[in-house]
Short mmCIF file of C-alpha atoms in Angstrom, two decimals:
data_model
loop_
_atom_site.label_atom_id
_atom_site.label_comp_id
_atom_site.label_asym_id
_atom_site.label_seq_id
_atom_site.Cartn_x
_atom_site.Cartn_y
_atom_site.Cartn_z
CA MET A 1 -33.20 90.43 -19.06
CA GLN A 2 -31.30 87.15 -19.32
CA ARG A 3 -33.24 84.25 -20.80
CA THR A 4 -33.06 80.63 -19.69
CA MET A 5 -31.26 78.63 -22.35
CA ASN A 6 -33.20 76.14 -24.40
CA ILE A 7 -30.90 73.75 -26.24
CA ALA A 8 -33.72 72.04 -28.11
CA VAL A 9 -32.17 73.39 -31.30
CA THR A 10 -33.95 72.75 -34.60
CA VAL A 11 -30.76 72.54 -36.59
CA VAL A 12 -29.45 69.93 -38.98
CA LEU A 13 -25.96 70.26 -37.52
CA GLY A 14 -24.18 68.16 -40.10
CA ALA A 15 -25.49 70.19 -43.01
CA LEU A 16 -25.52 73.51 -41.15
CA LEU A 17 -29.09 74.25 -42.21
CA VAL A 18 -31.60 76.56 -40.55
CA ALA A 19 -34.07 79.14 -41.78
CA PRO A 20 -32.33 82.47 -42.23
CA VAL A 21 -31.98 83.83 -38.73
CA ILE A 22 -32.15 87.44 -39.79
CA ALA A 23 -35.66 86.85 -41.08
CA GLN A 24 -36.80 85.34 -37.79
CA ASP A 25 -37.90 86.86 -34.50
CA GLN A 26 -34.50 87.22 -32.83
CA GLY A 27 -35.89 85.66 -29.66
CA SER A 28 -36.14 82.36 -31.51
CA PHE A 29 -32.38 82.00 -31.70
CA PRO A 30 -31.77 79.14 -29.27
CA ILE A 31 -28.73 80.58 -27.49
CA GLU A 32 -29.53 84.28 -27.74
CA GLU A 33 -27.75 86.24 -24.98
CA ALA A 34 -26.17 83.00 -23.65
CA THR A 35 -23.48 83.61 -21.08
CA ILE A 36 -20.26 81.71 -20.48
CA ALA A 37 -21.76 80.21 -17.33
CA SER A 38 -24.96 79.07 -19.04
CA LEU A 39 -23.04 77.50 -21.92
CA GLN A 40 -20.67 75.70 -19.52
CA GLU A 41 -23.60 74.35 -17.59
CA ALA A 42 -25.18 73.07 -20.81
CA MET A 43 -21.91 71.41 -21.90
CA GLU A 44 -21.29 69.94 -18.47
CA SER A 45 -24.78 68.43 -18.37
CA GLY A 46 -24.36 66.94 -21.84
CA ARG A 47 -27.15 68.98 -23.43
CA LEU A 48 -24.67 70.71 -25.72
CA THR A 49 -21.14 70.12 -27.03
CA SER A 50 -18.59 72.68 -28.06
CA GLU A 51 -18.79 71.33 -31.60
CA GLU A 52 -22.55 71.87 -31.68
CA LEU A 53 -22.13 75.34 -30.23
CA VAL A 54 -19.64 76.31 -32.91
CA LYS A 55 -21.94 75.00 -35.61
CA ILE A 56 -24.84 76.99 -34.24
CA TYR A 57 -22.76 80.17 -34.35
CA LEU A 58 -21.51 79.36 -37.87
CA VAL A 59 -25.09 79.07 -39.08
CA ARG A 60 -25.97 82.40 -37.51
CA ILE A 61 -22.88 84.06 -39.02
CA GLU A 62 -23.82 82.69 -42.43
CA SER A 63 -27.35 84.02 -42.07
CA ILE A 64 -26.66 87.44 -40.62
CA ASP A 65 -23.12 88.47 -41.29
CA GLY A 66 -22.24 87.91 -44.91
CA PRO A 67 -23.38 87.26 -48.48
CA GLY A 68 -22.34 83.58 -48.52
CA ASN A 69 -25.85 82.44 -47.68
CA PRO A 70 -27.80 81.45 -50.86
CA SER A 71 -30.81 83.44 -49.67
CA PHE A 72 -28.74 86.60 -49.00
CA ARG A 73 -30.24 88.54 -51.88
CA GLU A 74 -33.74 87.98 -50.47
CA GLN A 75 -32.49 89.04 -47.03
CA LEU A 76 -30.87 92.13 -48.53
CA ALA A 77 -34.16 93.16 -50.19
CA ARG A 78 -36.13 92.49 -47.04
CA ARG A 79 -33.94 93.64 -44.21
CA GLY A 80 -30.97 95.57 -45.57
CA PRO A 81 -27.31 94.64 -45.74
CA SER A 82 -25.36 92.18 -43.62
CA LEU A 83 -23.37 93.17 -40.54
CA ASN A 84 -20.03 92.38 -42.15
CA SER A 85 -18.43 91.96 -38.72
CA ILE A 86 -16.37 88.81 -39.37
CA ILE A 87 -13.47 89.21 -41.74
CA GLU A 88 -12.34 85.56 -41.70
CA LEU A 89 -13.55 82.31 -40.15
CA ASN A 90 -11.15 79.83 -38.65
CA PRO A 91 -11.09 76.68 -40.86
CA ASP A 92 -9.94 74.74 -37.77
CA ALA A 93 -12.70 75.92 -35.39
CA LEU A 94 -14.67 72.69 -35.51
CA LYS A 95 -11.52 70.62 -35.06
CA ILE A 96 -10.58 72.66 -31.98
CA ALA A 97 -14.11 72.28 -30.61
CA ARG A 98 -14.02 68.53 -31.03
CA GLU A 99 -10.70 68.41 -29.17
CA ARG A 100 -12.17 70.40 -26.29
CA ASP A 101 -15.15 67.99 -26.23
CA ALA A 102 -12.81 65.01 -26.05
CA GLU A 103 -10.97 66.62 -23.15
CA ARG A 104 -14.21 67.28 -21.32
CA LYS A 105 -15.32 63.71 -21.84
CA ALA A 106 -11.99 62.54 -20.42
CA GLY A 107 -12.51 64.66 -17.31
CA ARG A 108 -10.21 67.54 -18.24
CA VAL A 109 -11.86 70.95 -18.23
CA ARG A 110 -9.29 73.71 -18.47
CA GLY A 111 -11.46 76.44 -16.98
CA PRO A 112 -14.45 78.65 -17.68
CA LEU A 113 -13.40 79.31 -21.30
CA HIS A 114 -13.15 75.62 -22.15
CA GLY A 115 -15.03 75.07 -25.45
CA ILE A 116 -16.28 78.68 -25.60
CA PRO A 117 -16.12 80.35 -29.09
CA ILE A 118 -14.36 83.68 -29.31
CA VAL A 119 -13.68 86.16 -32.10
CA ILE A 120 -10.49 88.29 -32.07
CA LYS A 121 -9.74 91.49 -33.89
CA ASP A 122 -7.81 91.18 -37.15
CA ASN A 123 -4.75 92.95 -35.79
CA ILE A 124 -3.87 90.12 -33.40
CA ASP A 125 -1.51 87.36 -34.54
CA THR A 126 -2.62 83.77 -34.71
CA ALA A 127 -0.16 81.08 -35.80
CA ASP A 128 -2.72 79.12 -37.76
CA ARG A 129 -4.54 79.25 -41.08
CA MET A 130 -5.99 82.72 -40.51
CA MET A 131 -4.23 85.89 -41.67
CA THR A 132 -3.50 88.98 -39.60
CA THR A 133 -3.93 92.06 -41.76
CA ALA A 134 -5.29 94.98 -39.71
CA GLY A 135 -7.98 94.98 -42.39
CA SER A 136 -5.54 96.06 -45.08
CA LEU A 137 -5.07 94.31 -48.44
CA ALA A 138 -1.41 95.32 -48.13
CA LEU A 139 -0.97 92.57 -45.53
CA GLU A 140 -2.74 89.77 -47.37
CA GLY A 141 -0.78 86.60 -46.87
CA ASN A 142 0.49 87.58 -43.40
CA TYR A 143 0.24 84.20 -41.68
CA ALA A 144 1.93 84.80 -38.35
CA LYS A 145 4.82 82.62 -37.27
CA GLN A 146 3.88 82.88 -33.60
CA ASP A 147 0.68 83.44 -31.64
CA ALA A 148 0.22 86.74 -29.87
CA PHE A 149 0.77 86.13 -26.17
CA ILE A 150 -2.93 86.56 -25.38
CA VAL A 151 -3.85 84.10 -28.14
CA GLY A 152 -1.53 81.55 -26.57
CA LYS A 153 -3.34 82.13 -23.27
CA LEU A 154 -6.69 81.64 -25.01
CA ARG A 155 -5.54 78.30 -26.36
CA GLU A 156 -4.27 77.24 -22.94
CA ALA A 157 -7.63 78.23 -21.44
CA GLY A 158 -9.47 75.97 -23.92
CA ALA A 159 -11.24 78.68 -25.90
CA VAL A 160 -12.24 78.01 -29.52
CA LEU A 161 -10.92 80.65 -31.92
CA LEU A 162 -13.94 81.06 -34.19
CA GLY A 163 -12.54 83.77 -36.46
CA LYS A 164 -11.13 87.23 -36.91
CA ALA A 165 -13.25 90.38 -36.67
CA ASN A 166 -13.38 93.21 -39.16
CA LEU A 167 -12.11 96.58 -37.92
CA SER A 168 -11.41 100.11 -38.95
CA GLU A 169 -8.38 99.61 -41.21
CA TRP A 170 -5.09 100.02 -39.36
CA ALA A 171 -7.15 100.47 -36.18
CA ASN A 172 -8.46 103.77 -37.54
CA PHE A 173 -5.00 105.34 -37.85
CA ARG A 174 -4.68 105.93 -41.57
CA SER A 175 -6.80 109.01 -42.40
CA THR A 176 -8.23 112.06 -40.68
CA ARG A 177 -11.42 111.54 -42.67
CA SER A 178 -11.97 107.84 -42.11
CA THR A 179 -15.24 105.98 -41.59
CA SER A 180 -15.14 103.72 -38.55
CA GLY A 181 -15.70 100.06 -39.32
CA TRP A 182 -14.40 100.19 -42.89
CA SER A 183 -11.39 98.24 -44.14
CA SER A 184 -10.11 97.56 -47.64
CA ARG A 185 -10.10 93.84 -46.92
CA GLY A 186 -13.34 93.54 -44.98
CA GLY A 187 -15.58 96.36 -46.22
CA GLN A 188 -17.97 98.26 -43.92
CA THR A 189 -19.13 96.81 -40.63
CA ARG A 190 -22.67 97.82 -39.65
CA ASN A 191 -24.41 98.46 -36.39
CA PRO A 192 -26.83 95.59 -35.51
CA TYR A 193 -29.34 97.94 -33.86
CA VAL A 194 -29.83 100.10 -36.96
CA LEU A 195 -27.95 98.86 -39.98
CA SER A 196 -27.41 102.29 -41.48
CA ARG A 197 -25.70 103.49 -38.27
CA ASN A 198 -22.01 103.28 -37.52
CA PRO A 199 -20.58 100.64 -35.17
CA CYS A 200 -17.78 103.01 -34.09
CA GLY A 201 -14.09 102.04 -34.23
CA SER A 202 -11.78 100.55 -34.39
CA SER A 203 -12.90 97.28 -32.73
CA SER A 204 -16.16 97.56 -34.65
CA GLY A 205 -16.39 93.98 -35.85
CA SER A 206 -15.64 92.55 -32.40
CA ALA A 207 -18.42 94.64 -30.82
CA ALA A 208 -21.03 94.03 -33.56
CA ALA A 209 -20.36 90.27 -33.53
CA VAL A 210 -20.86 89.98 -29.76
CA SER A 211 -23.90 92.24 -29.73
CA ALA A 212 -25.56 90.32 -32.59
CA ASN A 213 -24.97 86.99 -30.82
CA LEU A 214 -22.63 85.73 -33.54
CA VAL A 215 -20.20 84.66 -30.82
CA THR A 216 -20.02 84.48 -27.04
CA ILE A 217 -17.15 86.88 -26.37
CA ALA A 218 -14.58 88.84 -28.37
CA ILE A 219 -11.30 90.76 -28.04
CA GLY A 220 -10.74 94.26 -29.29
CA THR A 221 -7.82 96.65 -28.99
CA GLU A 222 -7.68 100.27 -27.91
CA THR A 223 -5.30 103.18 -28.27
CA ASP A 224 -7.90 105.82 -27.51
CA GLY A 225 -11.54 104.73 -27.42
CA SER A 226 -11.40 101.72 -29.73
CA VAL A 227 -12.77 99.24 -27.14
CA VAL A 228 -15.16 101.48 -25.24
CA CYS A 229 -16.58 103.41 -28.25
CA PRO A 230 -17.80 100.37 -30.21
CA SER A 231 -18.90 98.68 -27.00
CA SER A 232 -21.15 101.66 -26.21
CA ALA A 233 -22.43 101.97 -29.77
CA ASN A 234 -23.27 98.28 -29.95
CA GLY A 235 -24.75 97.89 -26.49
CA ILE A 236 -22.17 95.67 -24.86
CA VAL A 237 -19.61 95.69 -22.03
CA GLY A 238 -16.09 96.71 -22.90
CA VAL A 239 -13.00 96.72 -20.68
CA LYS A 240 -9.83 98.66 -21.47
CA PRO A 241 -7.36 97.32 -18.93
CA THR A 242 -4.48 99.11 -17.28
CA LEU A 243 -1.47 99.22 -19.58
CA GLY A 244 0.52 96.06 -18.90
CA LEU A 245 -2.26 93.91 -17.50
CA TRP A 246 -2.48 92.14 -20.87
CA SER A 247 0.52 91.63 -23.14
CA ARG A 248 0.65 93.45 -26.49
CA SER A 249 3.21 91.20 -28.18
CA GLY A 250 1.94 89.88 -31.51
CA ILE A 251 -0.51 92.76 -31.92
CA ILE A 252 -0.11 95.22 -34.80
CA PRO A 253 0.68 98.44 -32.94
CA ILE A 254 -0.27 102.07 -33.01
CA ALA A 255 1.40 103.37 -29.86
CA HIS A 256 3.17 101.35 -27.17
CA SER A 257 2.47 104.02 -24.52
CA GLN A 258 -1.31 103.55 -24.93
CA ASP A 259 -2.10 100.32 -26.81
CA THR A 260 -3.85 97.44 -25.06
CA ALA A 261 -6.23 94.68 -26.00
CA GLY A 262 -9.38 94.18 -23.92
CA PRO A 263 -12.48 92.01 -23.40
CA MET A 264 -15.79 92.67 -25.13
CA ALA A 265 -18.84 90.80 -23.90
CA ARG A 266 -22.56 91.02 -23.26
CA THR A 267 -22.17 90.92 -19.48
CA VAL A 268 -19.69 92.20 -16.89
CA GLU A 269 -19.22 88.64 -15.63
CA ASP A 270 -18.17 87.33 -19.06
CA ALA A 271 -15.79 90.27 -19.50
CA ALA A 272 -14.29 89.58 -16.07
CA ILE A 273 -13.77 85.88 -16.91
CA LEU A 274 -11.94 86.77 -20.10
CA LEU A 275 -9.90 89.51 -18.41
CA GLY A 276 -8.51 87.14 -15.78
CA ALA A 277 -7.76 84.32 -18.22
CA LEU A 278 -5.30 86.41 -20.29
CA THR A 279 -3.20 88.14 -17.65
CA GLY A 280 0.41 87.14 -17.15
CA ARG A 281 4.02 88.18 -17.59
CA ASP A 282 5.36 88.09 -21.14
CA ALA A 283 9.04 88.40 -21.89
CA ARG A 284 8.18 90.07 -25.19
CA ASP A 285 6.33 92.93 -23.48
CA GLU A 286 8.16 94.61 -20.63
CA GLU A 287 5.01 96.45 -19.48
CA THR A 288 3.66 93.13 -18.22
CA THR A 289 6.46 92.95 -15.58
CA GLU A 290 4.66 95.56 -13.53
CA GLY A 291 1.30 94.15 -14.53
CA ALA A 292 2.18 90.76 -13.08
CA GLY A 293 2.38 92.28 -9.63
CA HIS A 294 -1.17 93.58 -9.89
CA SER A 295 -2.99 91.07 -12.04
CA LYS A 296 -5.57 88.50 -10.93
CA SER A 297 -6.30 85.21 -12.65
CA ASP A 298 -9.95 85.47 -11.54
CA TYR A 299 -11.82 88.73 -11.40
CA THR A 300 -15.24 87.16 -10.86
CA SER A 301 -14.66 87.11 -7.10
CA PHE A 302 -15.06 90.90 -7.13
CA LEU A 303 -18.52 90.80 -8.72
CA ASP A 304 -21.01 91.52 -5.94
CA PRO A 305 -24.37 93.24 -6.51
CA ASP A 306 -23.71 95.16 -3.31
CA SER A 307 -20.37 96.49 -4.52
CA MET A 308 -21.73 100.04 -4.91
CA LYS A 309 -22.45 100.39 -1.18
CA GLY A 310 -20.22 102.91 0.51
CA LYS A 311 -18.34 103.79 -2.68
CA ARG A 312 -17.60 107.41 -3.52
CA ILE A 313 -18.39 107.97 -7.18
CA GLY A 314 -17.31 111.22 -8.92
CA VAL A 315 -19.29 112.68 -11.82
CA VAL A 316 -17.36 114.46 -14.55
CA ARG A 317 -20.01 116.96 -15.65
CA GLU A 318 -17.66 118.53 -18.16
CA GLU A 319 -18.03 115.38 -20.23
CA PHE A 320 -21.84 115.87 -20.41
CA GLY A 321 -23.71 118.27 -22.67
CA PHE A 322 -23.31 116.79 -26.14
CA ASP A 323 -26.76 115.15 -26.14
CA PRO A 324 -29.67 115.98 -23.80
CA ASP A 325 -31.10 112.47 -23.97
CA VAL A 326 -27.78 110.95 -22.90
CA ASP A 327 -27.56 113.50 -20.09
CA ALA A 328 -31.04 112.43 -18.90
CA LEU A 329 -30.00 108.76 -18.93
CA MET A 330 -26.87 109.62 -16.96
CA ASP A 331 -28.91 111.49 -14.35
CA GLU A 332 -31.19 108.45 -14.01
CA ALA A 333 -28.11 106.26 -13.61
CA ILE A 334 -26.79 108.51 -10.83
CA GLU A 335 -30.07 108.07 -8.97
CA VAL A 336 -29.73 104.29 -9.33
CA MET A 337 -26.20 104.47 -7.91
CA LYS A 338 -27.48 106.43 -4.91
CA LYS A 339 -30.13 103.79 -4.26
CA LEU A 340 -27.41 101.14 -4.40
CA GLY A 341 -25.62 102.93 -1.58
CA ALA A 342 -23.02 104.98 -3.41
CA GLU A 343 -22.06 108.45 -2.27
CA ILE A 344 -22.14 110.67 -5.34
CA VAL A 345 -19.64 113.56 -5.66
CA ASP A 346 -21.10 115.81 -8.36
CA PRO A 347 -19.30 117.43 -10.01
CA VAL A 348 -15.63 116.54 -9.92
CA GLU A 349 -13.07 118.11 -12.21
CA LEU A 350 -10.45 116.56 -14.42
CA ASP A 351 -8.50 119.82 -14.45
CA THR A 352 -6.03 118.87 -17.19
CA SER A 353 -8.53 117.23 -19.54
CA GLY A 354 -8.24 118.70 -23.01
CA GLU A 355 -4.72 120.02 -22.46
CA TYR A 356 -2.83 117.17 -24.08
CA GLY A 357 -4.66 116.50 -27.31
CA GLU A 358 -1.78 117.85 -29.44
CA SER A 359 0.92 116.07 -27.45
CA GLU A 360 -1.07 112.79 -27.61
CA TYR A 361 -1.22 113.02 -31.39
CA THR A 362 2.51 113.74 -31.56
CA VAL A 363 3.27 110.66 -29.50
CA LEU A 364 0.94 108.45 -31.56
CA LEU A 365 2.60 109.56 -34.84
CA TYR A 366 6.10 108.84 -33.53
CA GLU A 367 5.28 105.55 -31.88
CA PHE A 368 3.19 104.31 -34.80
CA LYS A 369 6.06 104.57 -37.28
CA ALA A 370 8.54 102.96 -34.92
CA GLY A 371 6.28 100.19 -33.69
CA LEU A 372 4.77 99.32 -37.04
CA GLU A 373 8.11 99.02 -38.79
CA THR A 374 9.33 96.71 -36.02
CA TYR A 375 6.26 94.54 -36.59
CA LEU A 376 6.60 94.61 -40.39
CA ALA A 377 10.21 93.43 -40.20
CA GLU A 378 9.08 90.12 -38.73
CA MET A 379 6.41 89.28 -41.28
CA PRO A 380 6.80 86.39 -43.75
CA GLU A 381 8.60 87.06 -47.03
CA ARG A 382 5.40 86.82 -49.09
CA VAL A 383 4.35 90.21 -47.66
CA LYS A 384 6.53 92.79 -49.35
CA SER A 385 5.91 95.91 -47.26
CA ARG A 386 8.60 96.36 -44.65
CA THR A 387 8.31 100.09 -43.90
CA LEU A 388 5.59 102.66 -43.53
CA ALA A 389 6.85 104.21 -46.79
CA ASP A 390 6.24 100.82 -48.48
CA LEU A 391 2.62 100.83 -47.26
CA ILE A 392 2.09 104.38 -48.50
CA GLU A 393 3.44 103.38 -51.90
CA PHE A 394 1.23 100.27 -51.96
CA ASN A 395 -1.87 102.33 -51.17
CA GLU A 396 -1.04 104.85 -53.88
CA ALA A 397 -0.43 102.12 -56.44
CA ASN A 398 -3.79 100.49 -55.54
CA GLU A 399 -5.75 103.63 -54.90
CA ASP A 400 -9.01 102.33 -56.30
CA ARG A 401 -9.08 99.43 -53.81
CA MET A 402 -7.23 100.99 -50.87
CA MET A 403 -8.49 104.57 -50.85
CA PRO A 404 -11.87 104.72 -52.54
CA TYR A 405 -13.34 106.92 -49.80
CA PHE A 406 -10.53 108.48 -47.79
CA GLY A 407 -6.79 108.86 -47.96
CA GLN A 408 -3.75 108.23 -45.80
CA GLU A 409 -2.90 111.61 -44.28
CA ILE A 410 -2.00 110.06 -40.92
CA PHE A 411 0.38 107.59 -42.59
CA GLU A 412 2.11 110.48 -44.31
CA LEU A 413 2.40 112.53 -41.15
CA ALA A 414 3.81 109.54 -39.21
CA ASN A 415 6.28 108.71 -41.94
CA ALA A 416 7.78 112.21 -41.65
CA LYS A 417 8.61 111.68 -37.94
CA GLY A 418 12.12 110.86 -36.71
CA PRO A 419 13.33 108.37 -34.10
CA LEU A 420 11.97 108.05 -30.56
CA THR A 421 15.03 109.92 -29.27
CA ASP A 422 13.68 113.20 -30.76
CA ALA A 423 13.06 115.85 -28.14
CA ALA A 424 9.64 116.55 -29.68
CA TYR A 425 8.62 112.99 -28.84
CA THR A 426 10.13 112.67 -25.38
CA SER A 427 8.72 115.99 -24.20
CA ALA A 428 5.27 115.19 -25.58
CA LEU A 429 5.29 111.76 -23.84
CA LYS A 430 6.25 113.36 -20.53
CA LYS A 431 3.49 115.94 -20.91
CA ASN A 432 0.95 113.20 -21.62
CA HIS A 433 1.85 111.23 -18.52
CA ASP A 434 2.14 114.22 -16.18
CA LEU A 435 -1.18 115.73 -17.20
CA SER A 436 -3.23 112.57 -17.55
CA ARG A 437 -1.83 110.70 -14.53
CA ARG A 438 -0.40 112.69 -11.63
CA GLU A 439 -2.17 115.98 -12.45
CA GLY A 440 -5.23 114.30 -13.93
CA ILE A 441 -6.99 111.14 -12.79
CA ASP A 442 -4.71 110.54 -9.79
CA GLU A 443 -5.25 114.06 -8.45
CA THR A 444 -9.00 113.90 -8.91
CA ILE A 445 -9.22 110.55 -7.15
CA ALA A 446 -7.06 111.80 -4.25
CA THR A 447 -8.66 115.25 -3.91
CA ASP A 448 -12.21 113.89 -3.63
CA ASN A 449 -11.27 110.54 -2.04
CA LEU A 450 -13.02 108.69 -4.86
CA ASP A 451 -13.37 104.97 -5.63
CA ALA A 452 -14.35 105.59 -9.25
CA ILE A 453 -15.37 108.30 -11.71
CA ILE A 454 -18.21 108.18 -14.21
CA ALA A 455 -18.99 109.86 -17.53
CA PRO A 456 -21.10 109.10 -20.63
CA THR A 457 -19.14 106.87 -22.98
CA LEU A 458 -20.51 108.05 -26.32
CA ALA A 459 -23.35 109.70 -28.16
CA PRO A 460 -25.85 107.45 -29.99
CA ALA A 461 -24.36 105.98 -33.16
CA TRP A 462 -24.18 108.36 -36.12
CA PRO A 463 -25.17 107.39 -39.71
CA THR A 464 -22.37 105.73 -41.60
CA ASP A 465 -21.05 108.26 -44.11
CA LEU A 466 -18.34 107.06 -46.46
CA VAL A 467 -18.26 110.49 -48.18
CA ASN A 468 -17.64 112.73 -45.19
CA GLY A 469 -16.35 110.27 -42.60
CA ASP A 470 -17.29 109.98 -38.93
CA HIS A 471 -19.54 112.40 -37.12
CA TYR A 472 -18.25 112.11 -33.55
CA ILE A 473 -20.00 114.61 -31.26
CA GLY A 474 -18.93 113.63 -27.74
CA GLY A 475 -17.99 111.03 -25.18
CA TYR A 476 -15.27 109.95 -22.74
CA SER A 477 -12.04 108.07 -23.43
CA GLN A 478 -8.95 110.28 -23.68
CA PRO A 479 -7.77 110.67 -20.05
CA SER A 480 -7.96 106.90 -19.38
CA ALA A 481 -6.39 106.14 -22.73
CA VAL A 482 -3.44 108.52 -22.43
CA SER A 483 -2.76 107.65 -18.79
CA GLY A 484 -2.97 103.89 -19.52
CA TYR A 485 -5.50 103.51 -16.72
CA PRO A 486 -8.54 101.15 -16.68
CA HIS A 487 -11.89 102.09 -18.22
CA ILE A 488 -15.07 100.00 -18.31
CA THR A 489 -18.24 100.82 -20.25
CA VAL A 490 -21.58 99.17 -19.44
CA PRO A 491 -24.94 99.53 -21.26
CA LEU A 492 -26.76 102.59 -19.92
CA GLY A 493 -29.95 102.76 -21.99
CA PHE A 494 -31.29 103.69 -25.42
CA VAL A 495 -31.90 106.86 -27.42
CA HIS A 496 -34.37 106.21 -30.27
CA GLY A 497 -33.44 102.54 -30.23
CA LEU A 498 -29.67 103.21 -30.25
CA PRO A 499 -27.66 102.01 -27.23
CA VAL A 500 -25.38 104.21 -25.20
CA GLY A 501 -23.00 103.30 -22.37
CA VAL A 502 -21.80 104.66 -19.09
CA SER A 503 -18.06 104.77 -18.33
CA PHE A 504 -16.53 103.73 -15.01
CA PHE A 505 -12.85 104.64 -14.66
CA GLY A 506 -10.20 105.18 -12.05
CA GLU A 507 -6.54 104.90 -11.13
CA ALA A 508 -4.06 102.28 -12.33
CA TRP A 509 -4.75 98.67 -11.43
CA SER A 510 -8.24 99.41 -10.07
CA GLU A 511 -9.94 96.76 -12.21
CA PRO A 512 -11.25 94.76 -9.22
CA LYS A 513 -13.02 97.81 -7.76
CA LEU A 514 -14.30 99.05 -11.12
CA LEU A 515 -15.62 95.64 -12.14
CA GLY A 516 -17.47 95.33 -8.85
CA ILE A 517 -19.07 98.75 -9.24
CA ALA A 518 -19.93 98.15 -12.90
CA TYR A 519 -21.45 94.77 -12.03
CA ALA A 520 -23.65 96.26 -9.33
CA PHE A 521 -24.94 98.85 -11.79
CA GLU A 522 -25.49 96.26 -14.50
CA GLN A 523 -27.43 93.94 -12.17
CA ALA A 524 -29.62 96.80 -10.95
CA THR A 525 -30.47 98.19 -14.40
CA ARG A 526 -30.31 95.27 -16.87
CA ALA A 527 -30.11 97.84 -19.70
CA ARG A 528 -28.74 95.50 -22.31
CA GLN A 529 -31.24 94.46 -24.97
CA ALA A 530 -30.47 92.30 -28.00
CA PRO A 531 -30.48 94.18 -31.35
CA LYS A 532 -33.36 93.95 -33.82
CA PHE A 533 -31.42 94.71 -37.03
CA LEU A 534 -33.64 97.66 -37.89
CA THR A 535 -33.21 99.64 -41.10
CA GLU A 536 -34.43 102.94 -39.61
CA VAL A 537 -34.09 104.66 -36.27
CA GLU A 538 -37.03 104.24 -33.88
CA MET A 539 -38.95 107.49 -33.32
#
């Protein structure tokens, strides 16, 4: 349940001093679960400034996220390790906040993101004093010459770039035995609900930071599951937009046929605000040409608690069965949707699901090598790696730092691939699109006359295991990822204190409808609960 904000903050703002937040009752944090709207109201009324807001978040980050706090050793002994979700703070954050405050005082408010702090994943370029490294020590010193398109839009919207989020190194595309949330530069991100549990990848830091109230909103990126998986595991809302709704220029790539950035927030409304602010045509990303014809600058107009009425919702039962407790939560959710006026079609079939796993992997390997080497060619001279082979060589030469737990099998497989004109690539890409789009989601939507489809997003978070890697047992992402179609996950409930999400997905450019349906479910269930930073699973 949302709490009314109390801005009577006991903080010595100039010195950034508070009692360690992690040792407090989390409800005592003055802006816990604060939304964009509540923060804007506080700033508009004069009860809060953007500068004060940034300082409050910086104090919380210092207390919860990293070992910089002098009392960290005591916290470590008492409550376990830090979250480790922020890889780098923006040294100019307070300066930007003061500029936004001056604009507000002068009567210029750029929009709903004006003065709102945001964290972005460390594979997104910022032309400032922060590096962009994909979590890899191989890219230390990569100060981008130009903002990513979506970062430019953030600046135009008046947002405050608070910092970069940790991630699974190279967006989890280096090893077949990787541990989500680990990077050579940033270390291991932890799940704020149970610190020994995994935050899922690869946008792990973005999700953990939002869930732990270290920032208002964040941006992650997804190739297959990397927005929705950590959003589910960390109890937040995640939106993977249709391919082309947001530009990908200035983002370290995996695969141009699937990559997209997306909003991560504690509420559907905040995710919708961020989604609309960053749409637009970008000459550096041709996919946005089509996206411009479908995009909206404001998605909040589609958020109606009655949006579920009359909608036909399909249930993909074949995605159930990996966890009985998650199945039970999904069945409860279906009953809620019925009470909200939805017509449930149960089951529906994604007939081609599971038939393009091998072809998807082939496409990712080809596109990764081509896209990454294009990106590397534009980096500043101080970064020496210019090819995938260079990165492989760097990792081998620095094995103790770069590969202490797992290797680089995926790098090696990708490096062996040829150009994008190879028949193996072009045929695999065609298979992906045919099976996931026309014969997949599109056919299911048309056959059953559906407005949206639902499935469980993920199992409860597994224990972080640096020796054996991830223990993924089930969840939904692949059809929406391979097709490039939209996918939204919303908090569903808890299994032994660990959050799980429900996925809403559909055909291309159906974000307005999906956001409305997701919002109606969120408002009816209010399943989101702030994390307690436990050391053990609740039994």
